Amino acid sequence: MNIIEMNRPFNEIEYKRLEAEVRNMINDADYPDGHPFLDFPNTPESMPVTMLVFILYFTKSKDMTADFVKKCNGKEKGVYSFKKYREGISELIWFYYLLVSVIKTNQIKLQDIFDENHILLENKSKFEFTFSIADPPCKIAFEVKSLSCDPFERENCLVIKDGQSLIKPFFPSLKESEFLRSQTESLVLTESTHYNQISQNIKRINKKCIGKRNSSEKLYVFGTIFITTSTSFEEFYSYFFNDEYGLYDTLKRSNLDALILASLDAKNDCFLDNLYENEYIQTILPHPSEELMKICKGLRLDNYIALGDNILEFVKEKSKQKYGFYKIFNRDGFLNIIPQEATEEQIEQYLQGLKSDSL
């Protein structure tokens, strides 16, 4: 790919032409019936299609755009699967966020972007995509793991009742605890702990990093856990930093330079500024350096929750929790899991925000 034209002025006529080109890519990708992209632009899932057009507009790479189109096909055993689709768009959304960040911060000179066929290590590991930047001169390999934390999807006997109290053990060994047995008014989310999944994801990403590099060029590896749905962001603090069970020591022993926790909000603006401003992107740097932090700032990844042994006090305090306490929100066609302590006034504000056309 040629040097990325991050300073290209927006041209509406060209954008419309590229939108038609992306729609042709979608038509050629043999999407299964029921796929939301097929109804573009008359679909609530139009935003990922717009991301594809944006990527094509600024990178001018038809091959890379077409690869993202294929990854979003949502096809499983020949039919449309929302779960498979959600996994595919996680990588698309993350790439889009980083690309927008380079443009908005104007702090990184992005020279080139490579797809998963670009081999960086002699072990022939493949990363989702790689950025080559000029200052500091290095490559950044990105690996994305999608994680669905939706109790409505995972729990077989979840009663959909507004206000229903829920308790979630964060660690597998607590599923049979005396504390849970004493909870008679709450439903226990026995299948919704993600501790083992996160541990395995870290190991899988780290395994890709092991090996001799193909060149002397500096290489950073950024792993991202993209949370497609969750009961709370705070539970991840316990997964990583709990004194008894936390995975942070494992992360510090790995070859990962950065681990990012990322999640969408209930409503998102076109450049995903709300994710950065409302801290839906949170970064862990096991071994921080000035150079690494400079890169993170240019990619809007500088909302740190841990820098080496320096863990935010708020995060450390939250990580002491071994159980999550929630309740079901089911009103006016909206369904979600919310904190158990949410007041009626807060719930009403949340509901009105969901109904509003504005962010």
XYZ file of C-alpha atoms in Angstrom:
359
model
C 0.000 0.000 0.000
C 1.150 3.560 -0.640
C 1.755 6.056 2.137
C -1.602 6.729 3.794
C -3.148 10.044 2.765
C -4.383 11.194 6.138
C -4.677 14.823 5.067
C -6.934 14.206 2.070
C -9.713 16.796 1.926
C -13.162 15.272 2.087
C -14.720 15.024 -1.361
C -18.429 14.194 -1.261
C -18.648 13.144 -4.920
C -15.743 10.721 -4.572
C -17.177 9.437 -1.281
C -20.464 8.572 -3.016
C -18.567 6.765 -5.744
C -16.655 4.720 -3.167
C -19.882 3.988 -1.281
C -21.218 2.368 -4.461
C -17.952 0.447 -4.777
C -18.285 -0.905 -1.221
C -21.864 -1.947 -1.921
C -20.595 -3.859 -4.955
C -18.013 -5.581 -2.741
C -20.825 -6.596 -0.384
C -22.894 -7.935 -3.273
C -19.889 -9.925 -4.532
C -19.151 -11.358 -1.079
C -22.139 -13.733 -1.167
C -23.618 -12.581 2.137
C -26.269 -14.893 3.618
C -29.953 -13.917 3.700
C -30.796 -11.777 6.689
C -27.429 -10.012 6.827
C -28.000 -6.358 7.860
C -25.524 -4.964 5.299
C -27.815 -6.114 2.493
C -30.376 -3.461 3.482
C -27.900 -0.575 3.526
C -28.627 2.306 4.000
C -32.055 1.363 5.412
C -30.642 -0.636 8.307
C -29.669 0.091 11.914
C -26.346 -1.550 11.044
C -25.433 1.119 8.479
C -22.566 2.496 10.553
C -20.145 -0.417 9.846
C -20.798 0.023 6.115
C -19.959 3.709 6.454
C -16.732 2.652 8.195
C -15.836 0.510 5.190
C -16.365 3.474 2.859
C -14.257 5.680 5.119
C -11.437 3.110 5.147
C -11.473 2.858 1.360
C -11.579 6.662 1.048
C -8.477 7.282 3.142
C -6.366 4.193 2.458
C -7.340 3.782 -1.218
C -6.818 0.053 -0.660
C -9.506 -2.011 -2.371
C -7.891 -5.256 -1.218
C -7.896 -4.335 2.468
C -11.464 -3.002 2.295
C -12.609 -6.159 0.523
C -10.933 -8.275 3.238
C -12.937 -6.457 5.918
C -16.091 -6.965 3.863
C -15.402 -10.723 3.818
C -14.707 -10.836 7.560
C -18.101 -9.280 8.238
C -20.087 -11.876 6.272
C -21.523 -13.455 9.426
C -21.825 -16.815 7.697
C -21.770 -19.963 9.786
C -22.650 -23.317 8.246
C -24.032 -21.475 5.236
C -26.496 -19.260 7.136
C -26.355 -15.867 8.854
C -25.159 -15.926 12.461
C -25.373 -12.722 14.481
C -22.641 -14.025 16.794
C -20.288 -14.636 13.870
C -21.163 -11.242 12.384
C -20.457 -9.534 15.694
C -17.005 -11.119 15.837
C -16.228 -9.861 12.338
C -17.277 -6.272 12.861
C -15.229 -6.049 16.090
C -12.035 -6.094 14.041
C -13.506 -3.619 11.539
C -14.598 -1.201 14.268
C -11.217 -1.402 15.973
C -9.294 -0.714 12.768
C -11.624 2.194 12.024
C -11.138 3.656 15.517
C -7.350 3.584 15.128
C -7.453 5.075 11.631
C -9.715 7.916 12.784
C -7.423 8.473 15.767
C -4.392 8.960 13.509
C -6.341 11.589 11.575
C -7.798 13.391 14.582
C -4.680 13.581 16.763
C -2.302 14.253 13.845
C 0.546 13.007 16.046
C 1.551 9.894 14.120
C 2.894 9.703 10.584
C 1.339 6.512 9.303
C 3.463 5.269 6.418
C 1.875 1.952 5.589
C -0.738 -0.578 6.668
C -0.317 -4.306 6.228
C -2.937 -7.028 6.354
C -2.663 -10.395 8.097
C -0.477 -11.819 5.339
C 2.428 -9.596 6.381
C 4.756 -11.899 8.346
C 6.704 -10.162 11.123
C 8.227 -13.102 13.010
C 10.038 -16.221 11.885
C 7.354 -18.334 13.570
C 5.092 -17.058 10.748
C 2.462 -15.765 13.178
C -0.231 -13.663 11.569
C -1.640 -10.550 13.193
C -4.917 -8.922 12.198
C -3.178 -5.847 10.777
C 0.039 -3.890 11.207
C 0.793 -0.152 11.166
C 4.173 1.099 10.001
C 4.905 4.549 11.406
C 7.749 7.005 10.888
C 8.099 8.666 14.293
C 9.121 6.751 16.253
C 10.198 4.398 13.453
C 8.535 1.067 14.191
C 5.773 -1.348 13.340
C 2.740 -1.990 15.531
C 1.038 -5.353 15.177
C -2.575 -5.530 16.337
C -4.396 -8.642 17.487
C -8.119 -8.445 18.305
C -10.107 -10.920 20.371
C -13.871 -10.500 20.457
C -15.568 -11.308 23.761
C -19.327 -11.523 24.220
C -20.375 -11.067 27.844
C -24.132 -11.081 27.241
C -26.017 -12.972 29.993
C -29.112 -13.088 27.782
C -27.040 -15.148 25.356
C -25.136 -17.296 27.838
C -27.656 -18.056 30.587
C -30.258 -20.717 29.793
C -32.796 -19.889 32.519
C -32.606 -16.096 32.739
C -36.014 -14.607 33.578
C -36.609 -11.383 31.613
C -38.275 -9.267 34.272
C -37.679 -5.566 34.826
C -35.899 -5.060 38.135
C -34.955 -8.729 38.579
C -31.889 -8.896 40.844
C -28.786 -10.690 39.532
C -25.498 -11.833 41.052
C -22.451 -12.777 39.007
C -19.406 -14.635 40.383
C -16.328 -13.258 38.642
C -14.225 -16.389 39.140
C -15.133 -20.024 38.337
C -14.132 -21.323 41.765
C -16.819 -19.149 43.381
C -19.774 -20.688 41.543
C -20.511 -23.037 44.454
C -19.659 -20.608 47.240
C -21.626 -20.394 50.460
C -22.325 -16.741 49.717
C -24.135 -17.576 46.473
C -26.138 -20.343 48.146
C -27.401 -17.798 50.660
C -28.822 -15.495 47.959
C -32.505 -16.380 47.702
C -33.849 -13.204 46.049
C -31.327 -13.003 43.222
C -30.673 -15.075 40.129
C -27.086 -16.292 39.900
C -25.350 -15.863 36.526
C -23.453 -19.147 36.641
C -22.326 -19.128 32.969
C -21.246 -15.503 32.690
C -17.773 -15.371 34.186
C -15.120 -14.597 31.531
C -12.015 -15.214 33.599
C -10.929 -18.350 31.720
C -11.645 -16.812 28.307
C -9.530 -13.769 29.053
C -6.709 -15.947 30.375
C -6.767 -18.042 27.193
C -6.899 -14.937 24.976
C -3.792 -13.520 26.633
C -1.987 -16.833 26.131
C -3.023 -17.044 22.475
C -1.896 -13.510 21.696
C 1.355 -13.996 23.597
C 2.090 -17.232 21.724
C 2.019 -15.263 18.472
C 4.654 -12.876 19.846
C 7.227 -15.548 20.652
C 9.947 -15.892 18.071
C 12.735 -14.131 16.243
C 11.775 -11.062 14.251
C 12.249 -10.968 10.496
C 13.921 -7.560 10.582
C 15.774 -5.283 12.975
C 12.897 -2.802 12.862
C 11.326 -2.205 16.255
C 8.070 -4.070 16.737
C 5.307 -3.408 19.265
C 2.433 -5.835 19.787
C -0.940 -4.466 20.898
C -3.613 -6.905 21.992
C -7.244 -5.800 22.190
C -10.098 -7.503 23.974
C -13.153 -6.101 22.230
C -16.130 -6.508 24.549
C -19.200 -6.758 22.337
C -21.634 -6.842 25.279
C -21.044 -6.811 29.023
C -22.703 -6.474 32.379
C -20.066 -3.954 33.479
C -16.620 -2.665 32.592
C -15.527 -2.842 36.219
C -15.636 -6.645 36.355
C -12.541 -6.662 34.136
C -10.620 -4.843 36.856
C -11.180 -7.875 39.070
C -10.168 -10.285 36.306
C -6.810 -8.541 35.987
C -6.004 -6.963 39.333
C -7.745 -8.939 42.087
C -5.157 -9.807 44.753
C -6.131 -13.483 44.807
C -7.138 -14.283 41.247
C -5.899 -11.414 39.041
C -4.181 -12.130 35.723
C -1.905 -9.095 35.716
C 1.249 -11.016 36.687
C 0.625 -13.328 33.723
C 0.275 -10.288 31.475
C 3.515 -8.764 32.767
C 5.350 -11.991 31.953
C 3.999 -11.967 28.404
C 5.488 -10.324 25.315
C 2.546 -7.979 24.886
C 3.454 -4.297 24.896
C -0.131 -3.135 25.432
C -3.467 -4.704 26.239
C -6.565 -2.640 25.485
C -10.090 -3.187 26.757
C -12.590 -1.752 24.291
C -16.369 -1.598 24.175
C -19.041 0.299 22.293
C -21.513 2.508 24.106
C -25.286 2.099 23.713
C -25.125 4.968 21.163
C -22.001 6.048 19.280
C -21.010 9.024 17.160
C -19.593 8.630 13.663
C -15.942 9.086 14.677
C -16.291 7.155 17.963
C -15.185 10.214 19.930
C -17.598 9.170 22.670
C -15.618 5.970 23.271
C -12.475 7.954 23.968
C -14.133 10.735 25.941
C -16.298 8.409 28.064
C -13.439 5.958 28.681
C -14.816 2.974 26.820
C -11.220 2.443 25.670
C -8.883 1.560 28.552
C -5.235 0.599 28.254
C -2.811 -1.510 30.266
C 0.920 -1.056 29.654
C 2.783 -3.807 31.555
C 6.150 -2.234 30.683
C 5.590 1.464 29.882
C 8.095 3.710 28.142
C 8.011 7.274 26.834
C 8.062 6.023 23.260
C 5.227 3.566 23.823
C 3.110 6.195 25.585
C 3.712 8.626 22.719
C 2.332 6.040 20.293
C -0.667 5.361 22.525
C -1.487 9.069 22.704
C -1.446 9.360 18.926
C -3.858 6.410 18.666
C -6.224 7.655 21.420
C -5.174 4.757 23.632
C -3.885 6.878 26.511
C -6.673 6.265 29.013
C -4.440 4.130 31.223
C -5.654 1.941 34.052
C -2.214 0.434 34.708
C 1.345 1.520 33.914
C 3.716 -1.173 35.138
C 3.167 -1.512 38.879
C 1.251 1.775 38.992
C -2.426 0.774 39.000
C -5.139 3.418 39.364
C -6.449 3.541 42.929
C -10.030 3.427 41.647
C -9.193 0.294 39.670
C -7.440 -1.365 42.620
C -10.428 -0.666 44.848
C -12.901 -2.057 42.310
C -10.708 -5.124 41.725
C -11.356 -6.290 45.285
C -14.860 -7.287 44.231
C -15.391 -10.988 43.537
C -19.075 -10.700 42.684
C -21.077 -8.341 40.510
C -24.526 -7.125 41.522
C -26.959 -6.131 38.777
C -30.586 -5.997 37.773
C -32.512 -6.364 34.554
C -33.676 -3.261 32.706
C -36.633 -4.063 30.438
C -38.702 -1.008 29.504
C -40.256 0.512 26.380
C -38.597 -2.022 24.084
C -35.101 -1.638 25.595
C -33.371 -4.538 27.345
C -30.104 -4.399 29.258
C -28.275 -5.285 32.460
C -27.655 -2.329 34.795
C -25.984 -1.880 38.213
C -28.148 -3.037 41.088
C -27.678 0.275 42.889
C -29.073 2.342 39.987
C -31.829 4.644 41.263
C -35.171 5.154 39.552
C -34.078 8.656 38.584
C -30.877 7.323 36.970
C -32.849 4.646 35.156
C -35.256 7.223 33.763
C -32.366 9.398 32.558
C -30.819 6.352 30.896
C -34.112 5.487 29.210
C -34.589 8.999 27.873
C -31.035 8.967 26.557
C -31.737 5.748 24.630
C -34.873 7.276 23.146
C -33.155 10.495 22.143
C -31.872 11.053 18.607
C -28.776 12.779 19.951
C -25.780 11.277 21.728
